[in-house]
Coordinates of C-alpha atoms in Angstrom, one line a residue:
M171 CA -32.7 -9.5 77.2
K172 CA -29.9 -9.1 74.5
K173 CA -32.0 -11.4 72.4
I174 CA -34.9 -9.1 72.5
S175 CA -33.1 -5.7 72.0
S176 CA -31.8 -7.7 69.1
I177 CA -35.2 -8.5 67.4
I178 CA -36.6 -4.7 68.6
L179 CA -33.9 -3.6 66.1
F180 CA -34.7 -5.4 63.6
L181 CA -37.7 -4.3 63.6
V182 CA -37.2 -1.1 63.6
F183 CA -34.3 -1.3 60.8
A184 CA -37.7 -3.4 58.9
A185 CA -40.3 -0.7 59.1
T186 CA -37.6 2.3 58.4
T187 CA -36.0 0.6 55.2
A188 CA -39.4 -1.4 53.5
P189 CA -40.9 2.3 52.5
I190 CA -37.3 3.3 50.8
I191 CA -37.2 -0.5 49.1
A192 CA -40.8 -0.6 48.2
Q193 CA -40.3 3.0 46.5
D194 CA -37.4 1.6 44.3
T195 CA -39.0 -1.3 43.4
E196 CA -41.7 0.8 42.4
E197 CA -39.3 3.2 40.4
Q198 CA -38.1 0.4 38.4
L199 CA -40.7 -0.7 37.3
A200 CA -42.5 2.2 36.1
I201 CA -39.1 2.5 34.4
Q202 CA -39.6 -0.4 33.1
H203 CA -43.2 0.3 31.8
Y204 CA -41.7 3.8 30.7
Q205 CA -38.5 1.8 28.2
E206 CA -41.4 -0.6 26.8
G207 CA -43.7 2.1 25.5
E208 CA -46.6 1.0 27.9
F209 CA -46.9 5.0 29.0
D210 CA -50.5 4.3 30.4
K211 CA -49.3 2.4 33.3
A212 CA -46.2 4.3 33.8
L213 CA -47.8 7.8 34.0
P214 CA -49.9 7.2 37.5
M215 CA -47.0 5.6 39.3
F216 CA -44.5 8.0 37.8
E217 CA -47.8 10.8 39.1
K218 CA -47.1 9.1 42.9
L219 CA -43.6 8.9 43.2
F220 CA -43.1 12.7 41.9
W221 CA -45.1 14.1 43.8
K222 CA -43.7 12.4 46.9
N223 CA -40.3 13.7 45.8
S224 CA -41.3 16.7 43.7
E225 CA -37.6 18.0 44.3
S226 CA -36.2 15.5 41.9
N227 CA -35.1 16.4 38.7
Y228 CA -34.7 12.7 37.2
L229 CA -38.4 11.9 38.3
Y230 CA -39.8 15.3 37.3
D231 CA -38.3 14.7 33.6
Y232 CA -39.8 11.0 33.4
Y233 CA -43.0 11.9 34.7
F234 CA -43.5 15.2 32.3
N235 CA -41.8 12.9 29.7
T236 CA -44.7 10.4 30.2
M237 CA -47.5 12.8 30.0
M238 CA -46.1 14.3 26.9
K239 CA -46.0 10.9 25.1
L240 CA -50.1 10.9 26.3
R241 CA -51.0 13.7 24.9
E242 CA -52.1 14.6 28.6
Y243 CA -52.1 18.5 27.8
D244 CA -54.8 19.4 30.4
E245 CA -52.9 17.0 33.2
A246 CA -49.8 18.7 32.5
E247 CA -50.8 22.4 32.6
K248 CA -52.4 21.7 35.8
S249 CA -49.2 20.0 37.7
L250 CA -46.9 22.7 35.9
K251 CA -49.0 25.3 37.1
K252 CA -48.9 23.6 40.6
L253 CA -45.0 23.4 40.5
T254 CA -44.6 27.0 39.6
R255 CA -46.6 27.8 42.9
K256 CA -44.8 25.7 45.0
H257 CA -41.1 26.3 43.6
P258 CA -41.4 30.2 42.6
E259 CA -37.3 29.9 42.3
N260 CA -37.4 27.9 39.3
P261 CA -38.9 30.1 36.9
G262 CA -37.8 26.9 34.3
Y263 CA -41.2 25.4 34.8
Y264 CA -42.8 28.2 32.9
V265 CA -40.8 27.3 30.0
D266 CA -42.6 23.7 30.2
L267 CA -45.5 24.8 30.7
G268 CA -45.2 27.3 27.4
Y269 CA -44.1 24.0 26.1
V270 CA -47.3 21.7 26.6
Y271 CA -49.7 24.6 25.5
E272 CA -47.1 24.5 21.9
Q273 CA -47.8 21.3 22.0
A274 CA -51.5 21.3 22.7
G275 CA -51.6 24.0 19.6
D276 CA -51.9 27.2 21.8
K277 CA -49.7 29.3 20.5
K278 CA -50.7 32.3 22.4
K279 CA -50.5 30.3 25.6
S280 CA -47.4 29.2 24.9
E281 CA -45.9 32.7 23.8
E282 CA -47.0 33.9 27.1
A283 CA -45.4 31.5 29.1
Y284 CA -41.9 31.6 27.4
T285 CA -42.7 35.1 28.2
E286 CA -42.8 35.4 31.5
A287 CA -40.3 32.6 32.2
I288 CA -37.5 35.7 30.8
N289 CA -39.8 38.3 33.0
E290 CA -39.1 36.3 36.1
L291 CA -35.4 36.3 35.7
T292 CA -34.3 38.3 38.8
V293 CA -30.0 39.1 39.7
D294 CA -29.5 35.2 39.8
M295 CA -27.2 33.1 38.2
G296 CA -28.5 30.0 39.0
K297 CA -32.5 31.1 38.0
I298 CA -30.9 32.5 34.4
S299 CA -29.1 29.0 34.2
R300 CA -32.2 26.9 35.0
V301 CA -34.6 28.8 32.7
A302 CA -32.3 29.1 29.5
N303 CA -30.9 25.3 30.0
A304 CA -34.9 24.7 30.2
F305 CA -35.3 26.6 26.3
I306 CA -32.2 24.8 25.2
R307 CA -33.8 21.3 26.1
R308 CA -37.1 22.1 24.2
Q309 CA -34.6 23.5 21.4
K310 CA -36.0 26.7 21.7
T311 CA -33.0 28.9 21.2
E312 CA -34.3 32.2 20.6
Y313 CA -35.7 32.3 23.7
A314 CA -32.8 31.2 25.4
I315 CA -31.0 34.4 23.5
Q316 CA -33.3 36.2 25.2
A317 CA -32.9 34.8 28.2
Y318 CA -29.3 35.4 28.4
L319 CA -29.5 39.1 26.6
K320 CA -31.8 39.8 29.5
A321 CA -29.2 38.5 32.1
R322 CA -27.0 40.9 30.6
Q323 CA -29.7 43.7 31.5
L324 CA -29.7 42.8 34.8
M325 CA -26.1 42.3 35.6
R326 CA -25.1 45.3 33.4
D327 CA -22.3 43.7 32.0
K328 CA -22.3 43.7 28.0
N329 CA -20.1 40.9 27.9
L330 CA -21.5 38.0 30.4
L331 CA -22.3 34.9 28.6
A332 CA -20.5 35.5 25.5
V333 CA -19.5 31.8 25.0
Q334 CA -23.2 30.6 25.8
L335 CA -24.3 32.7 22.9
A336 CA -22.0 32.4 21.0
T337 CA -23.1 28.7 21.0
L338 CA -26.3 29.6 20.6
Y339 CA -25.9 31.7 17.5
Q340 CA -23.9 28.9 15.8
Q341 CA -26.7 26.6 16.2
Q342 CA -28.9 29.5 14.8
G343 CA -26.4 29.6 12.1
D344 CA -25.7 33.8 12.4
L345 CA -22.1 33.4 12.1
E346 CA -21.5 36.8 12.1
K347 CA -23.4 37.6 15.7
M348 CA -21.2 33.8 16.8
M349 CA -18.3 36.2 15.7
E350 CA -19.1 39.2 17.9
E351 CA -19.7 37.0 21.0
H352 CA -16.3 35.6 20.4
L353 CA -14.6 38.6 19.8
N354 CA -16.8 40.6 22.9
M355 CA -14.4 37.3 24.6
L356 CA -11.4 37.7 23.3
R357 CA -11.6 41.3 24.0
E358 CA -12.2 40.8 27.5
S359 CA -9.8 38.0 28.0
P360 CA -6.8 37.9 25.4
G361 CA -5.8 34.4 26.5
Y362 CA -9.5 33.0 25.0
L363 CA -7.9 33.3 21.5
E364 CA -6.8 29.2 21.6
S365 CA -9.7 28.1 23.3
M366 CA -11.3 30.7 20.6
Q367 CA -9.6 28.4 18.1
N368 CA -11.2 25.5 19.3
N369 CA -14.7 26.5 19.6
L370 CA -14.1 27.5 15.6
Q371 CA -12.0 24.6 14.6
D372 CA -15.3 21.6 13.2
L373 CA -17.2 25.1 11.9
V374 CA -14.2 26.2 9.2
V375 CA -14.2 22.3 7.6
D376 CA -17.5 23.1 5.6
D377 CA -16.4 25.9 2.8
Q378 CA -19.5 28.2 3.0
N379 CA -19.0 28.6 6.4
Y380 CA -15.3 29.5 5.9
E381 CA -15.9 31.6 3.1
E382 CA -18.5 33.4 5.9
L383 CA -16.2 33.9 8.5
R384 CA -13.3 35.1 6.5
V385 CA -15.2 37.7 5.3
I386 CA -16.2 38.4 8.4
L387 CA -12.7 38.5 10.2
L388 CA -11.5 40.6 6.9
K389 CA -13.9 43.7 8.0
K390 CA -13.3 43.2 11.8
V391 CA -9.2 43.3 10.9
Q392 CA -9.9 46.6 8.1
S393 CA -12.1 48.4 11.2
E394 CA -9.2 46.9 13.8
P395 CA -6.3 47.2 12.3
N396 CA -4.1 47.3 15.6
S397 CA -5.9 44.4 17.5
R398 CA -2.9 41.7 17.3
Q399 CA -5.6 39.4 18.4
L400 CA -8.0 39.9 15.4
T401 CA -4.9 39.7 13.1
E402 CA -3.9 36.2 14.8
L403 CA -7.1 34.9 14.2
L404 CA -7.7 35.5 11.3
S405 CA -4.3 34.2 10.1
W406 CA -4.9 31.0 11.9
L407 CA -7.9 31.1 9.6
F408 CA -6.2 30.9 6.5
V409 CA -3.9 28.2 7.6
Q410 CA -7.3 25.8 8.5
K411 CA -7.6 26.1 4.7
K412 CA -4.1 26.2 3.9
D413 CA -3.9 29.4 2.5
F414 CA -0.5 30.5 4.1
R415 CA 0.3 33.6 1.7
A416 CA -2.6 34.6 2.7
A417 CA -1.5 34.4 6.7
L418 CA 1.7 35.6 5.1
V419 CA 0.5 38.6 4.7
Q420 CA -1.3 39.3 7.4
L421 CA 0.8 38.6 9.8
K422 CA 3.7 40.4 7.8
A423 CA 1.5 43.2 8.6
L424 CA 1.3 42.4 12.0
D425 CA 5.0 41.8 12.5
R426 CA 5.7 45.4 11.0
R427 CA 3.6 47.4 13.3
M428 CA 4.6 45.7 16.5
K429 CA 8.4 45.2 15.4
E430 CA 9.1 41.8 16.4
Q431 CA 11.3 41.1 14.0
G432 CA 10.0 37.6 12.7
E433 CA 8.9 36.3 16.0
R434 CA 5.3 35.3 15.1
L435 CA 5.9 34.0 11.3
L436 CA 8.5 31.8 12.4
P437 CA 5.8 29.2 13.5
L438 CA 3.5 29.5 10.6
A439 CA 7.5 28.9 8.3
E440 CA 7.3 25.7 10.0
I441 CA 3.2 25.2 9.3
A442 CA 4.2 25.9 5.9
M443 CA 7.1 23.9 5.5
S444 CA 5.7 20.4 6.9
N445 CA 2.8 21.3 4.4
G446 CA 5.0 20.9 1.6
A447 CA 4.8 25.0 1.2
Y448 CA 8.7 25.8 0.8
D449 CA 8.1 28.9 -1.3
V450 CA 6.2 30.6 1.5
A451 CA 8.5 29.4 4.1
E452 CA 11.3 31.2 1.8
D453 CA 9.4 34.2 1.7
I454 CA 9.1 34.0 5.4
Y455 CA 13.3 33.4 6.3
T456 CA 14.0 36.2 3.3
Y457 CA 12.0 38.5 5.5
I458 CA 13.4 38.0 8.4
A459 CA 17.0 37.9 6.8
S460 CA 16.2 41.4 5.1
L461 CA 16.0 42.9 8.9
G462 CA 19.7 42.4 8.8
E463 CA 22.2 40.3 10.7
E464 CA 22.2 42.0 13.8
G465 CA 18.3 40.9 14.2
Y466 CA 17.4 38.3 16.7
Y467 CA 15.9 35.8 14.8
Y468 CA 18.7 35.9 11.8
Q469 CA 20.4 32.9 12.5
A470 CA 16.5 31.2 12.7
A471 CA 16.7 32.5 9.5
K472 CA 19.7 31.0 8.2
R473 CA 18.8 27.6 9.2
G474 CA 15.4 27.8 8.3
F475 CA 16.9 28.2 4.4
L476 CA 19.0 25.5 5.1
R477 CA 15.8 23.4 6.0
I478 CA 14.1 24.2 2.8
R479 CA 16.9 23.2 0.8
Y480 CA 18.2 19.9 2.8
D481 CA 14.2 19.2 2.4
R482 CA 13.8 19.7 -1.1
I483 CA 16.1 16.8 -1.8
T484 CA 15.8 14.5 0.8
K485 CA 12.1 14.7 0.8
L486 CA 10.9 16.0 -2.8
N487 CA 13.8 14.4 -4.7
N488 CA 14.0 17.4 -6.5
Y489 CA 17.8 18.5 -7.0
S490 CA 20.5 19.5 -9.3
R491 CA 24.6 18.4 -8.6
E492 CA 24.9 21.4 -8.5
D493 CA 21.9 22.2 -5.8
L494 CA 23.8 19.5 -4.0
T495 CA 27.7 21.2 -3.4
G496 CA 25.8 24.5 -3.0
L497 CA 24.1 22.9 0.0
V498 CA 27.5 21.5 1.3
A499 CA 28.8 24.9 0.9
A500 CA 26.1 26.1 2.8
Y501 CA 26.1 24.4 6.0
E502 CA 30.3 24.3 5.7
D503 CA 29.7 28.1 6.0
F504 CA 26.9 28.3 8.7
L505 CA 28.9 25.5 10.7
Q506 CA 31.9 28.8 10.5
D507 CA 29.9 30.9 11.8
Y508 CA 28.0 28.8 14.2
H509 CA 30.1 28.2 17.3
A510 CA 27.8 26.6 20.5
R511 CA 28.1 22.5 19.9
D512 CA 23.9 21.9 20.9
A513 CA 21.2 20.3 19.2
I514 CA 21.3 23.1 15.7
W515 CA 24.7 22.6 15.2
A516 CA 24.7 18.8 16.0
E517 CA 21.7 18.6 13.1
A518 CA 23.9 20.7 10.4
V519 CA 26.8 18.2 10.9
M520 CA 24.0 15.2 10.3
N521 CA 22.6 16.9 7.8
N522 CA 25.6 18.0 5.5
A523 CA 27.0 14.2 6.5
K524 CA 23.9 12.8 4.5
I525 CA 24.5 15.0 1.5
K526 CA 27.9 14.2 1.3
A527 CA 27.6 10.4 2.1
V528 CA 24.2 9.7 -0.1
Y529 CA 23.6 12.0 -2.6
L530 CA 27.3 13.1 -3.3
D531 CA 28.8 9.4 -3.0
E532 CA 31.0 10.4 -0.8
P533 CA 30.6 8.3 2.7
E534 CA 34.5 8.0 3.6
E535 CA 34.1 11.6 4.4
A536 CA 31.1 11.4 5.8
I537 CA 32.1 8.9 8.4
N538 CA 35.1 11.3 9.9
Y539 CA 32.5 14.3 9.2
I540 CA 30.0 12.9 12.1
D541 CA 32.6 11.6 14.4
P542 CA 32.4 15.4 16.7
V543 CA 28.8 15.2 16.8
I544 CA 29.2 11.3 18.6
E545 CA 32.4 12.9 20.7
G546 CA 30.0 15.9 21.5
L547 CA 30.2 16.7 25.5
S548 CA 27.4 18.9 25.7
L549 CA 24.8 16.9 23.5
D550 CA 22.2 14.6 24.9
R551 CA 22.8 10.4 24.6
F552 CA 19.8 10.0 22.0
T553 CA 21.4 12.7 19.8
K554 CA 24.5 10.5 19.7
A555 CA 23.1 7.4 18.8
E556 CA 21.2 8.9 15.6
A557 CA 24.8 9.9 14.7
K558 CA 26.4 6.5 15.5
I559 CA 23.7 4.6 13.3
A560 CA 24.3 7.4 10.8
K561 CA 27.9 6.7 10.9
A562 CA 27.5 3.1 10.7
D563 CA 25.8 3.5 7.7
Y564 CA 27.9 5.6 5.9
M565 CA 30.7 2.8 7.0
V566 CA 28.5 0.1 5.0
M567 CA 28.1 2.2 1.9
A568 CA 32.2 2.4 2.4
N569 CA 32.1 -1.5 2.6
D570 CA 33.5 -1.2 6.2
I571 CA 30.4 -3.6 6.9
W572 CA 32.3 -4.9 10.2
E573 CA 32.8 -1.7 12.0
A574 CA 29.3 -0.6 11.6
A575 CA 28.3 -3.8 13.0
L576 CA 30.0 -2.6 16.1
L577 CA 28.3 0.5 16.1
Y578 CA 24.9 -1.1 15.7
K579 CA 25.3 -3.6 18.2
Q580 CA 26.7 -0.7 21.1
V581 CA 23.5 1.5 20.0
Q582 CA 21.0 -2.0 20.6
Q583 CA 22.8 -2.4 23.8
D584 CA 22.5 1.1 25.3
F585 CA 18.9 1.4 24.2
K586 CA 17.6 -1.7 24.3
D587 CA 14.0 -0.6 24.8
H588 CA 13.7 2.3 22.7
P589 CA 12.8 2.7 18.9
L590 CA 16.5 3.9 18.4
G591 CA 17.8 0.2 19.5
S592 CA 15.3 -1.1 17.4
M593 CA 16.4 0.7 14.4
A594 CA 19.9 -0.3 14.6
K595 CA 18.8 -4.1 15.8
F596 CA 17.2 -4.0 12.3
K597 CA 19.8 -2.2 10.7
D598 CA 21.9 -4.8 12.2
A599 CA 20.0 -7.4 10.7
R600 CA 19.9 -6.5 7.2
L601 CA 23.4 -5.8 7.8
S602 CA 23.6 -10.3 7.8
F603 CA 20.7 -10.4 5.1
Y604 CA 23.3 -8.8 2.7
R605 CA 26.1 -11.1 4.0
G606 CA 24.1 -14.0 3.2
E607 CA 23.5 -15.0 6.7
F608 CA 19.6 -15.5 6.4
E609 CA 19.0 -17.6 9.5
W610 CA 20.2 -15.3 11.5
A611 CA 19.1 -12.2 10.5
K612 CA 15.5 -13.7 10.1
A613 CA 15.5 -15.0 13.5
Q614 CA 16.3 -11.1 14.2
L615 CA 14.0 -9.7 12.1
D616 CA 11.1 -11.6 13.8
V617 CA 11.4 -9.8 17.2
L618 CA 11.9 -6.4 15.4
K619 CA 8.3 -7.6 14.1
G620 CA 6.7 -6.7 17.4
S621 CA 8.5 -3.3 17.6
T622 CA 6.8 -0.2 18.8
S623 CA 7.9 1.8 15.9
E624 CA 5.4 1.2 12.6
L625 CA 8.0 1.6 10.8
I626 CA 10.8 -0.6 12.0
S627 CA 8.0 -3.1 12.6
N628 CA 6.6 -3.0 8.9
D629 CA 10.3 -2.9 7.8
A630 CA 11.7 -6.2 9.6
L631 CA 8.0 -7.4 8.7
Q632 CA 8.9 -7.4 4.8
L633 CA 12.6 -8.3 5.2
S634 CA 11.5 -11.1 7.0
M635 CA 8.7 -12.3 4.8
T636 CA 11.7 -12.0 1.9
I637 CA 13.9 -14.6 3.7
T638 CA 10.7 -16.8 4.1
D639 CA 9.6 -16.9 0.8
N640 CA 12.1 -17.4 -1.0
L641 CA 14.5 -19.3 1.2
G642 CA 15.1 -22.7 -0.1
L643 CA 13.2 -22.5 -3.3
D644 CA 13.5 -25.1 -5.8
T645 CA 16.6 -26.7 -3.4
T646 CA 19.1 -23.3 -4.0
D647 CA 19.5 -20.3 -2.1
V648 CA 21.4 -18.5 -5.2
P649 CA 18.8 -16.1 -6.2
L650 CA 17.8 -15.0 -2.7
K651 CA 22.0 -14.1 -2.1
L652 CA 21.9 -12.8 -5.5
F653 CA 18.8 -10.2 -4.3
A654 CA 20.9 -9.8 -1.1
E655 CA 23.7 -8.7 -2.9
A656 CA 21.8 -6.8 -5.4
D657 CA 20.2 -4.9 -2.0
F658 CA 23.2 -4.2 -0.7
N659 CA 24.9 -2.3 -4.2
F660 CA 21.5 -0.4 -4.2
F661 CA 22.3 0.6 -0.8
Q662 CA 25.7 1.7 -1.7
N663 CA 24.6 3.9 -4.5
K664 CA 26.7 1.7 -7.1
F665 CA 23.1 1.1 -9.2
A666 CA 24.3 -0.1 -12.4
T667 CA 25.6 -3.4 -10.4
A668 CA 22.6 -4.2 -8.5
E669 CA 20.8 -3.7 -11.9
A670 CA 22.9 -6.1 -13.7
K671 CA 22.2 -8.9 -10.2
F672 CA 18.8 -8.1 -10.9
D673 CA 18.7 -9.0 -14.9
T674 CA 20.8 -12.2 -13.9
I675 CA 17.6 -13.6 -11.8
L676 CA 14.8 -12.9 -13.5
L677 CA 16.9 -14.5 -16.8
K678 CA 18.1 -17.7 -14.8
F679 CA 15.0 -17.8 -12.4
P680 CA 12.1 -16.7 -14.7
G681 CA 8.9 -16.3 -12.6
H682 CA 10.5 -16.4 -9.2
S683 CA 8.8 -14.8 -6.7
L684 CA 11.4 -12.4 -5.8
T685 CA 10.0 -10.7 -9.2
D686 CA 7.7 -8.3 -7.5
E687 CA 10.8 -7.3 -5.1
I688 CA 12.6 -6.6 -8.5
H689 CA 10.3 -4.2 -9.4
Y690 CA 10.0 -2.9 -6.5
R691 CA 13.8 -1.9 -5.9
R692 CA 14.1 -1.1 -9.9
G693 CA 11.3 1.8 -8.8
N694 CA 13.5 2.6 -6.4
I695 CA 16.5 3.4 -8.2
R696 CA 15.1 5.2 -10.5
S697 CA 13.4 7.7 -7.8
R698 CA 16.8 8.0 -7.2
Q699 CA 18.0 8.8 -10.2
R700 CA 15.2 11.2 -10.8
K701 CA 13.6 9.1 -13.6
F702 CA 10.5 9.5 -12.9
Q703 CA 8.3 8.1 -15.0
E704 CA 10.3 4.7 -15.1
A705 CA 10.2 4.6 -11.5
V706 CA 6.3 5.1 -11.2
E707 CA 6.0 2.5 -14.2
Y708 CA 8.0 -0.1 -12.2
Y709 CA 5.9 0.7 -9.1
A710 CA 2.6 0.2 -11.0
K711 CA 4.0 -3.3 -11.8
V712 CA 3.8 -4.1 -8.2
Y713 CA 0.7 -2.8 -7.4
T714 CA -0.9 -4.5 -10.4
L715 CA 0.7 -7.5 -11.1
F716 CA 1.0 -8.2 -7.4
G717 CA -1.8 -6.6 -5.6
D718 CA -2.5 -8.5 -2.6
D719 CA 1.8 -9.0 -2.2
I720 CA 3.4 -7.3 1.1
L721 CA 5.1 -4.4 -1.1
A722 CA 1.7 -3.0 -3.2
D723 CA 0.9 -0.5 -0.5
D724 CA 4.5 0.6 -0.4
A725 CA 4.3 0.9 -4.4
L726 CA 0.8 2.9 -4.4
F727 CA 2.2 5.3 -2.0
K728 CA 5.8 6.0 -3.8
A729 CA 3.9 6.1 -6.9
A730 CA 1.5 8.6 -5.8
T731 CA 4.3 10.5 -4.0
I732 CA 5.9 10.7 -7.4
Y733 CA 2.8 11.9 -9.2
Q734 CA 1.9 14.5 -6.4
N735 CA 5.3 15.9 -6.0
S736 CA 7.8 15.4 -9.4
L737 CA 5.2 15.0 -12.0
N738 CA 2.9 17.5 -10.9
N739 CA -0.1 15.3 -12.1
N740 CA -2.6 15.6 -9.1
E741 CA -5.5 13.4 -10.3
K742 CA -3.4 10.3 -11.1
A743 CA -2.1 11.1 -7.6
K744 CA -5.2 11.1 -6.2
E745 CA -6.6 8.1 -7.3
L746 CA -3.2 6.0 -6.3
Y747 CA -3.7 7.2 -2.5
E748 CA -7.8 6.2 -2.6
K749 CA -6.4 3.2 -4.1
L750 CA -4.3 2.6 -1.0
I751 CA -7.0 3.3 1.3
L752 CA -9.6 1.4 -0.3
K753 CA -7.1 -1.7 -1.0
H754 CA -4.8 -1.7 2.6
P755 CA -7.0 0.2 4.8
D756 CA -4.1 -1.2 7.3
S757 CA -1.3 0.2 5.9
I758 CA 0.9 1.9 7.7
Y759 CA 0.7 4.4 5.1
A760 CA -3.3 5.0 5.2
V761 CA -3.0 7.9 7.7
E762 CA -0.8 10.0 5.6
A763 CA -2.6 8.7 1.9
R764 CA -5.7 9.9 3.3
K765 CA -4.7 13.3 4.6
R766 CA -3.2 13.5 1.1
Y767 CA -6.3 12.8 -0.7
R768 CA -8.3 14.7 1.2
L769 CA -6.1 17.6 0.4
L770 CA -5.4 17.3 -3.5
R771 CA -9.7 17.0 -3.5
G772 CA -9.8 20.1 -1.8
D773 CA -11.3 19.7 1.7
I774 CA -10.1 22.2 4.8
M775 CA -7.9 20.3 6.8
N776 CA -7.5 20.8 10.7

């Protein structure tokens, strides 16, 4: 009995599933015919499948597209008329009927069908969306716009579907109407500003679009001078073009109207500084400081002035001794008035220590000066570790290498899987290199080649290869020992001593494989001495005579930076950035070089 029941169940199951399996097989075959361009074979199959399930959008698309491929306009017309009667809730079929007429060359019937699709709209967002999407699918942007505008009339909402309309107007190239729709949305929802900026981001890359939007927004700001969102939007647009001065004019005017004491200007100062527009940042901080010492952002402005002066020295290498001593005095004044022992205080102390040690050649004073940061109870462990590494560096400069090594090792132990630990490990390995412990240094450096920090990994690879390529050549390690000593002297700011040892290597070992390293180090020395023309000449020897060696991209990048920032030769800088991008696409400098190249070329940067 049980066996008979099982057989009956199996037969019932087979009978109910067989049609489904058959339909799936037929559908797959029809799709195969379609993909292979056998539309005459696919059409009767899709016709049969679709009319069995006329709710399927998936089958409808295949059926409709197959008829269009075969130019079966009569059959398509007949089918679509049937569908409009069967599914009156979907006026999108009128759109496709109009498309069929258009393909058949009957413009009058086509326009009538399109108009009918819009006339059939009711207060039903589902219908409205289906019709608009149908027009968009057939690339009938103007009719899609009409559908959305009709929806506004029906819903009695003048801001309805603003984002969708803005997109369609943008496709038409009508930027004025596009902006009007975006601004409609912005007036309704002030929080839409960020989304609006994201929508415009790619558009403003084109210079013509940028200029048109600039004119539109200037007119809007003039007609609505009290609109904070409009002013912010115009300022944002200027920033996209790197026109920080124009952005400052707009935001300063808004700041005065809103009596915000410089609050919205501070982010612009940060952006300007990160792009090297220090003059604009300086004007911002001057404006905020002019509001008085009691102003909420007065201290922020003071910090900003210090950062500008610090960056001009450390990033642009543009300073005199008076600039150095003046900055140290300014930091001392700031720290005397700033009583909190927080991250702001720690940054000021560490920056001042670096100026003393690296630029004024006073490492002993910097060593003790930085101790309060290391001992600061309220500071996080990362800041303290950075201070320890800096102190160790200054100890190396002061020739206290054993204490320095202990500090490096402490940070390595405390931050084993962190970039700070990797940085300390690299500096400890470099210290071993300075001491002539080449095998040990190389073993540590090889571990760091896989560091998550690209910069540390690159530095470790370079130093490791310097050891590998030059250790044991000609059965002597004298040249490498001399080079390590000279590199140590360079780190200690003993430039003349380093130069003398480089001369010894070149004189006693002509044509040695360290020659490119020596040219590169001499370029670094001349750069530190602000002898910029001599520096780029040394770097040029590296990237021309040793163009395939590991230092070529470093030399190109440093030379290009000097041409851009110190020699005011943007054409030469652009040429070298381009050379780096083309010849060394995998360089750690490639991304930054591409950014600077595009900026010098005049591209709008996102």
